[in-house]
Amino acid sequence: MAALLRSRLTDWTFVVPVLAVLILMVTWGRSLPGPVIVVVAVLLGGAVLAAVHHAEVVAHRVGEPYGSLVLAVAVTVIEVALIVTLMISGPEKTQSLARDTVFAAVMITCNGILGLSLLLGALRRRVAVFNPEGTGGALATVITLATLSLVIPSFTTARPGPEFSPAQLVFAAVASLALYGLFVLVQTGRHRDYFLPVDSRGKVIETEEHAKPPTTRAAMVSLALLLVALVAVVGDAKTVSPTIEAGVAAANLPHAFVGVIIALLVLLPETLAAARAARRDRVQTSLNLALGSAMASIGLTIPAIAIASIWLDGPLLLGLGGTQLTLLALTAVTAVLTVVPGRANVLQGGVHLVLMAAFVFLAASP
């Protein structure tokens, strides 16, 4: 036991998340000087890398598609908690926070993570191969959730602005949760094989060949450290957000761009995990992460916001503007054309990355 403890104390993947949480506890809610902000930022980056490591350990133990769900759901739960906390602390500035965060998550996952995964997979084997049945079902669920939660509010007439009435919000929340739950049941049960990695001939790869799965004890320790690291990532991102806000204001960027930066930080563990999977020729795992994260972001955020709206003051703006609607529609069409063949080359990856760049640019310069 003592030897195990000593090995953990010398393992950076154990030490960094713990230090990141400790500094989060010390600095939470305080005005920090520049050197402390630098320390927090460094530990934030370390916590991101540690989260990726522990997510891969857990994923290797439980196998696909369960492993992809671990990181996606864990990040989204903490992301939802962060959104609700910010909305409670500053309602006059956060009426569109849920919308901006969810939309940013959809664009980052469906263009950034998906495009990077396809590009890396295609560079490895010239053509990235995945299962179009599972990926297509996941994409259809994401598009439906995004339309119900982010598009429809722009066209309803029950309220004057781009927001739902209470009854409409309840319906959207129940529908989102039901769709997400149904997808998880399909992914982990009846059609589990649709979401398993495939080889160049489209044959399912049931097991990893490069290493033995970790023990149950090691996986449980990594799961606990993954949650600690994710708490540190989101919490430390919030701690440095005032500095980010000051930088955004100094650069004369829209205030909504802060949400894009925070979303990029929060989704960084999933991005790195997806990139590593793609480099190992596990493109299906990468796509599970990308689309699963988008789905969880909507399917869990909207119900949580619906419950929180009971005591939140002010309107809850969910409907997207014209530019955002155009980007979402273009992303949906492009993703469908990418997914249907079950094979993609560097062109498809590049197209999605360009859409990601367009989203970031237009968020900075609307």
PDB file of N, CA and C in Angstrom, residues 219-277:
ATOM      1  N   ALA A 219      -8.727   1.344 -13.023  1.00  0.00           N
ATOM      2  CA  ALA A 219      -9.751   2.093 -13.751  1.00  0.00           C
ATOM      3  C   ALA A 219     -10.588   2.954 -12.817  1.00  0.00           C
ATOM      4  N   MET A 220     -10.919   2.430 -11.644  1.00  0.00           N
ATOM      5  CA  MET A 220     -11.704   3.212 -10.678  1.00  0.00           C
ATOM      6  C   MET A 220     -10.915   4.409 -10.166  1.00  0.00           C
ATOM      7  N   VAL A 221      -9.617   4.213  -9.924  1.00  0.00           N
ATOM      8  CA  VAL A 221      -8.768   5.332  -9.503  1.00  0.00           C
ATOM      9  C   VAL A 221      -8.703   6.388 -10.599  1.00  0.00           C
ATOM     10  N   SER A 222      -8.546   5.947 -11.848  1.00  0.00           N
ATOM     11  CA  SER A 222      -8.504   6.893 -12.962  1.00  0.00           C
ATOM     12  C   SER A 222      -9.836   7.615 -13.139  1.00  0.00           C
ATOM     13  N   LEU A 223     -10.952   6.907 -12.909  1.00  0.00           N
ATOM     14  CA  LEU A 223     -12.259   7.552 -13.002  1.00  0.00           C
ATOM     15  C   LEU A 223     -12.390   8.661 -11.961  1.00  0.00           C
ATOM     16  N   ALA A 224     -11.948   8.388 -10.745  1.00  0.00           N
ATOM     17  CA  ALA A 224     -11.999   9.415  -9.698  1.00  0.00           C
ATOM     18  C   ALA A 224     -11.106  10.599 -10.048  1.00  0.00           C
ATOM     19  N   LEU A 225      -9.893  10.308 -10.530  1.00  0.00           N
ATOM     20  CA  LEU A 225      -8.978  11.384 -10.899  1.00  0.00           C
ATOM     21  C   LEU A 225      -9.464  12.133 -12.129  1.00  0.00           C
ATOM     22  N   LEU A 226     -10.182  11.448 -13.036  1.00  0.00           N
ATOM     23  CA  LEU A 226     -10.776  12.126 -14.186  1.00  0.00           C
ATOM     24  C   LEU A 226     -11.783  13.170 -13.719  1.00  0.00           C
ATOM     25  N   LEU A 227     -12.635  12.800 -12.784  1.00  0.00           N
ATOM     26  CA  LEU A 227     -13.626  13.750 -12.273  1.00  0.00           C
ATOM     27  C   LEU A 227     -12.948  14.919 -11.561  1.00  0.00           C
ATOM     28  N   VAL A 228     -11.889  14.619 -10.790  1.00  0.00           N
ATOM     29  CA  VAL A 228     -11.147  15.687 -10.123  1.00  0.00           C
ATOM     30  C   VAL A 228     -10.529  16.632 -11.151  1.00  0.00           C
ATOM     31  N   ALA A 229      -9.928  16.058 -12.188  1.00  0.00           N
ATOM     32  CA  ALA A 229      -9.297  16.875 -13.220  1.00  0.00           C
ATOM     33  C   ALA A 229     -10.318  17.729 -13.960  1.00  0.00           C
ATOM     34  N   LEU A 230     -11.501  17.173 -14.232  1.00  0.00           N
ATOM     35  CA  LEU A 230     -12.522  17.935 -14.944  1.00  0.00           C
ATOM     36  C   LEU A 230     -13.068  19.076 -14.093  1.00  0.00           C
ATOM     37  N   VAL A 231     -13.237  18.823 -12.805  1.00  0.00           N
ATOM     38  CA  VAL A 231     -13.633  19.905 -11.896  1.00  0.00           C
ATOM     39  C   VAL A 231     -12.586  21.009 -11.920  1.00  0.00           C
ATOM     40  N   ALA A 232     -11.321  20.608 -11.902  1.00  0.00           N
ATOM     41  CA  ALA A 232     -10.247  21.596 -11.941  1.00  0.00           C
ATOM     42  C   ALA A 232     -10.242  22.377 -13.244  1.00  0.00           C
ATOM     43  N   VAL A 233     -10.483  21.682 -14.365  1.00  0.00           N
ATOM     44  CA  VAL A 233     -10.493  22.351 -15.670  1.00  0.00           C
ATOM     45  C   VAL A 233     -11.565  23.434 -15.710  1.00  0.00           C
ATOM     46  N   VAL A 234     -12.794  23.057 -15.339  1.00  0.00           N
ATOM     47  CA  VAL A 234     -13.890  24.018 -15.412  1.00  0.00           C
ATOM     48  C   VAL A 234     -13.725  25.124 -14.362  1.00  0.00           C
ATOM     49  N   GLY A 235     -13.360  24.736 -13.149  1.00  0.00           N
ATOM     50  CA  GLY A 235     -13.206  25.730 -12.083  1.00  0.00           C
ATOM     51  C   GLY A 235     -12.078  26.710 -12.342  1.00  0.00           C
ATOM     52  N   ASP A 236     -10.924  26.187 -12.764  1.00  0.00           N
ATOM     53  CA  ASP A 236      -9.802  27.080 -13.047  1.00  0.00           C
ATOM     54  C   ASP A 236     -10.074  27.938 -14.281  1.00  0.00           C
ATOM     55  N   ALA A 237     -10.833  27.388 -15.241  1.00  0.00           N
ATOM     56  CA  ALA A 237     -11.227  28.205 -16.394  1.00  0.00           C
ATOM     57  C   ALA A 237     -12.092  29.375 -15.945  1.00  0.00           C
ATOM     58  N   LYS A 238     -12.987  29.123 -15.001  1.00  0.00           N
ATOM     59  CA  LYS A 238     -13.807  30.217 -14.469  1.00  0.00           C
ATOM     60  C   LYS A 238     -12.958  31.209 -13.686  1.00  0.00           C
ATOM     61  N   THR A 239     -11.939  30.701 -12.976  1.00  0.00           N
ATOM     62  CA  THR A 239     -11.066  31.587 -12.203  1.00  0.00           C
ATOM     63  C   THR A 239     -10.307  32.555 -13.108  1.00  0.00           C
ATOM     64  N   VAL A 240      -9.852  32.052 -14.253  1.00  0.00           N
ATOM     65  CA  VAL A 240      -9.091  32.924 -15.148  1.00  0.00           C
ATOM     66  C   VAL A 240      -9.995  33.703 -16.098  1.00  0.00           C
ATOM     67  N   SER A 241     -11.321  33.430 -16.039  1.00  0.00           N
ATOM     68  CA  SER A 241     -12.220  34.111 -16.963  1.00  0.00           C
ATOM     69  C   SER A 241     -12.231  35.630 -16.818  1.00  0.00           C
ATOM     70  N   PRO A 242     -12.101  36.207 -15.569  1.00  0.00           N
ATOM     71  CA  PRO A 242     -12.011  37.672 -15.512  1.00  0.00           C
ATOM     72  C   PRO A 242     -10.839  38.233 -16.308  1.00  0.00           C
ATOM     73  N   THR A 243      -9.707  37.539 -16.262  1.00  0.00           N
ATOM     74  CA  THR A 243      -8.562  37.966 -17.058  1.00  0.00           C
ATOM     75  C   THR A 243      -8.871  37.843 -18.544  1.00  0.00           C
ATOM     76  N   ILE A 244      -9.555  36.754 -18.914  1.00  0.00           N
ATOM     77  CA  ILE A 244      -9.949  36.571 -20.311  1.00  0.00           C
ATOM     78  C   ILE A 244     -10.911  37.683 -20.728  1.00  0.00           C
ATOM     79  N   GLU A 245     -11.877  38.000 -19.855  1.00  0.00           N
ATOM     80  CA  GLU A 245     -12.829  39.062 -20.157  1.00  0.00           C
ATOM     81  C   GLU A 245     -12.120  40.395 -20.352  1.00  0.00           C
ATOM     82  N   ALA A 246     -11.139  40.665 -19.481  1.00  0.00           N
ATOM     83  CA  ALA A 246     -10.386  41.911 -19.624  1.00  0.00           C
ATOM     84  C   ALA A 246      -9.631  41.931 -20.947  1.00  0.00           C
ATOM     85  N   GLY A 247      -9.044  40.796 -21.327  1.00  0.00           N
ATOM     86  CA  GLY A 247      -8.338  40.730 -22.595  1.00  0.00           C
ATOM     87  C   GLY A 247      -9.266  40.890 -23.782  1.00  0.00           C
ATOM     88  N   VAL A 248     -10.468  40.276 -23.680  1.00  0.00           N
ATOM     89  CA  VAL A 248     -11.449  40.412 -24.756  1.00  0.00           C
ATOM     90  C   VAL A 248     -11.889  41.864 -24.895  1.00  0.00           C
ATOM     91  N   ALA A 249     -12.139  42.512 -23.760  1.00  0.00           N
ATOM     92  CA  ALA A 249     -12.543  43.914 -23.802  1.00  0.00           C
ATOM     93  C   ALA A 249     -11.430  44.796 -24.364  1.00  0.00           C
ATOM     94  N   ALA A 250     -10.186  44.511 -23.963  1.00  0.00           N
ATOM     95  CA  ALA A 250      -9.064  45.297 -24.467  1.00  0.00           C
ATOM     96  C   ALA A 250      -8.877  45.116 -25.966  1.00  0.00           C
ATOM     97  N   ALA A 251      -9.223  43.926 -26.467  1.00  0.00           N
ATOM     98  CA  ALA A 251      -9.113  43.657 -27.906  1.00  0.00           C
ATOM     99  C   ALA A 251     -10.341  44.126 -28.678  1.00  0.00           C
ATOM    100  N   ASN A 252     -11.297  44.716 -27.949  1.00  0.00           N
ATOM    101  CA  ASN A 252     -12.527  45.240 -28.568  1.00  0.00           C
ATOM    102  C   ASN A 252     -13.333  44.133 -29.250  1.00  0.00           C
ATOM    103  N   LEU A 253     -13.387  42.970 -28.611  1.00  0.00           N
ATOM    104  CA  LEU A 253     -14.165  41.853 -29.115  1.00  0.00           C
ATOM    105  C   LEU A 253     -15.516  41.802 -28.416  1.00  0.00           C
ATOM    106  N   PRO A 254     -16.530  41.166 -29.011  1.00  0.00           N
ATOM    107  CA  PRO A 254     -17.834  41.042 -28.353  1.00  0.00           C
ATOM    108  C   PRO A 254     -17.715  40.252 -27.056  1.00  0.00           C
ATOM    109  N   HIS A 255     -18.560  40.603 -26.078  1.00  0.00           N
ATOM    110  CA  HIS A 255     -18.510  39.905 -24.791  1.00  0.00           C
ATOM    111  C   HIS A 255     -18.844  38.428 -24.947  1.00  0.00           C
ATOM    112  N   ALA A 256     -19.676  38.069 -25.930  1.00  0.00           N
ATOM    113  CA  ALA A 256     -20.039  36.674 -26.146  1.00  0.00           C
ATOM    114  C   ALA A 256     -18.835  35.807 -26.510  1.00  0.00           C
ATOM    115  N   PHE A 257     -17.748  36.438 -26.967  1.00  0.00           N
ATOM    116  CA  PHE A 257     -16.565  35.676 -27.338  1.00  0.00           C
ATOM    117  C   PHE A 257     -15.928  35.015 -26.128  1.00  0.00           C
ATOM    118  N   VAL A 258     -16.198  35.545 -24.932  1.00  0.00           N
ATOM    119  CA  VAL A 258     -15.685  34.915 -23.717  1.00  0.00           C
ATOM    120  C   VAL A 258     -16.226  33.496 -23.596  1.00  0.00           C
ATOM    121  N   GLY A 259     -17.504  33.318 -23.925  1.00  0.00           N
ATOM    122  CA  GLY A 259     -18.090  31.984 -23.871  1.00  0.00           C
ATOM    123  C   GLY A 259     -17.421  31.019 -24.832  1.00  0.00           C
ATOM    124  N   VAL A 260     -16.998  31.520 -25.995  1.00  0.00           N
ATOM    125  CA  VAL A 260     -16.305  30.666 -26.961  1.00  0.00           C
ATOM    126  C   VAL A 260     -14.972  30.193 -26.382  1.00  0.00           C
ATOM    127  N   ILE A 261     -14.257  31.111 -25.751  1.00  0.00           N
ATOM    128  CA  ILE A 261     -12.954  30.759 -25.169  1.00  0.00           C
ATOM    129  C   ILE A 261     -13.127  29.729 -24.063  1.00  0.00           C
ATOM    130  N   ILE A 262     -14.098  29.945 -23.184  1.00  0.00           N
ATOM    131  CA  ILE A 262     -14.333  29.002 -22.098  1.00  0.00           C
ATOM    132  C   ILE A 262     -14.737  27.641 -22.650  1.00  0.00           C
ATOM    133  N   ALA A 263     -15.597  27.630 -23.682  1.00  0.00           N
ATOM    134  CA  ALA A 263     -16.011  26.365 -24.283  1.00  0.00           C
ATOM    135  C   ALA A 263     -14.819  25.629 -24.885  1.00  0.00           C
ATOM    136  N   LEU A 264     -13.913  26.365 -25.514  1.00  0.00           N
ATOM    137  CA  LEU A 264     -12.721  25.744 -26.067  1.00  0.00           C
ATOM    138  C   LEU A 264     -11.875  25.097 -24.973  1.00  0.00           C
ATOM    139  N   LEU A 265     -11.750  25.769 -23.837  1.00  0.00           N
ATOM    140  CA  LEU A 265     -10.977  25.221 -22.723  1.00  0.00           C
ATOM    141  C   LEU A 265     -11.644  23.975 -22.148  1.00  0.00           C
ATOM    142  N   VAL A 266     -12.953  24.053 -21.951  1.00  0.00           N
ATOM    143  CA  VAL A 266     -13.671  22.937 -21.343  1.00  0.00           C
ATOM    144  C   VAL A 266     -13.648  21.708 -22.240  1.00  0.00           C
ATOM    145  N   LEU A 267     -13.721  21.899 -23.558  1.00  0.00           N
ATOM    146  CA  LEU A 267     -13.754  20.778 -24.492  1.00  0.00           C
ATOM    147  C   LEU A 267     -12.364  20.312 -24.929  1.00  0.00           C
ATOM    148  N   LEU A 268     -11.332  20.943 -24.403  1.00  0.00           N
ATOM    149  CA  LEU A 268      -9.977  20.553 -24.787  1.00  0.00           C
ATOM    150  C   LEU A 268      -9.656  19.101 -24.430  1.00  0.00           C
ATOM    151  N   PRO A 269     -10.058  18.580 -23.251  1.00  0.00           N
ATOM    152  CA  PRO A 269      -9.782  17.163 -22.984  1.00  0.00           C
ATOM    153  C   PRO A 269     -10.373  16.228 -24.029  1.00  0.00           C
ATOM    154  N   GLU A 270     -11.610  16.490 -24.444  1.00  0.00           N
ATOM    155  CA  GLU A 270     -12.234  15.640 -25.450  1.00  0.00           C
ATOM    156  C   GLU A 270     -11.524  15.769 -26.797  1.00  0.00           C
ATOM    157  N   THR A 271     -11.074  16.981 -27.113  1.00  0.00           N
ATOM    158  CA  THR A 271     -10.360  17.191 -28.375  1.00  0.00           C
ATOM    159  C   THR A 271      -9.075  16.384 -28.415  1.00  0.00           C
ATOM    160  N   LEU A 272      -8.306  16.435 -27.333  1.00  0.00           N
ATOM    161  CA  LEU A 272      -7.052  15.693 -27.291  1.00  0.00           C
ATOM    162  C   LEU A 272      -7.298  14.189 -27.300  1.00  0.00           C
ATOM    163  N   ALA A 273      -8.322  13.728 -26.560  1.00  0.00           N
ATOM    164  CA  ALA A 273      -8.633  12.298 -26.545  1.00  0.00           C
ATOM    165  C   ALA A 273      -9.053  11.818 -27.929  1.00  0.00           C
ATOM    166  N   ALA A 274      -9.868  12.621 -28.627  1.00  0.00           N
ATOM    167  CA  ALA A 274     -10.300  12.257 -29.978  1.00  0.00           C
ATOM    168  C   ALA A 274      -9.118  12.230 -30.941  1.00  0.00           C
ATOM    169  N   ALA A 275      -8.205  13.192 -30.810  1.00  0.00           N
ATOM    170  CA  ALA A 275      -7.034  13.228 -31.691  1.00  0.00           C
ATOM    171  C   ALA A 275      -6.145  12.006 -31.475  1.00  0.00           C
ATOM    172  N   ARG A 276      -5.965  11.609 -30.221  1.00  0.00           N
ATOM    173  CA  ARG A 276      -5.145  10.429 -29.946  1.00  0.00           C
ATOM    174  C   ARG A 276      -5.788   9.168 -30.508  1.00  0.00           C
ATOM    175  N   ALA A 277      -7.093   9.066 -30.368  1.00  0.00           N
ATOM    176  CA  ALA A 277      -7.790   7.902 -30.917  1.00  0.00           C
ATOM    177  C   ALA A 277      -7.652   7.860 -32.437  1.00  0.00           C
TER     178      ALA A 277
END
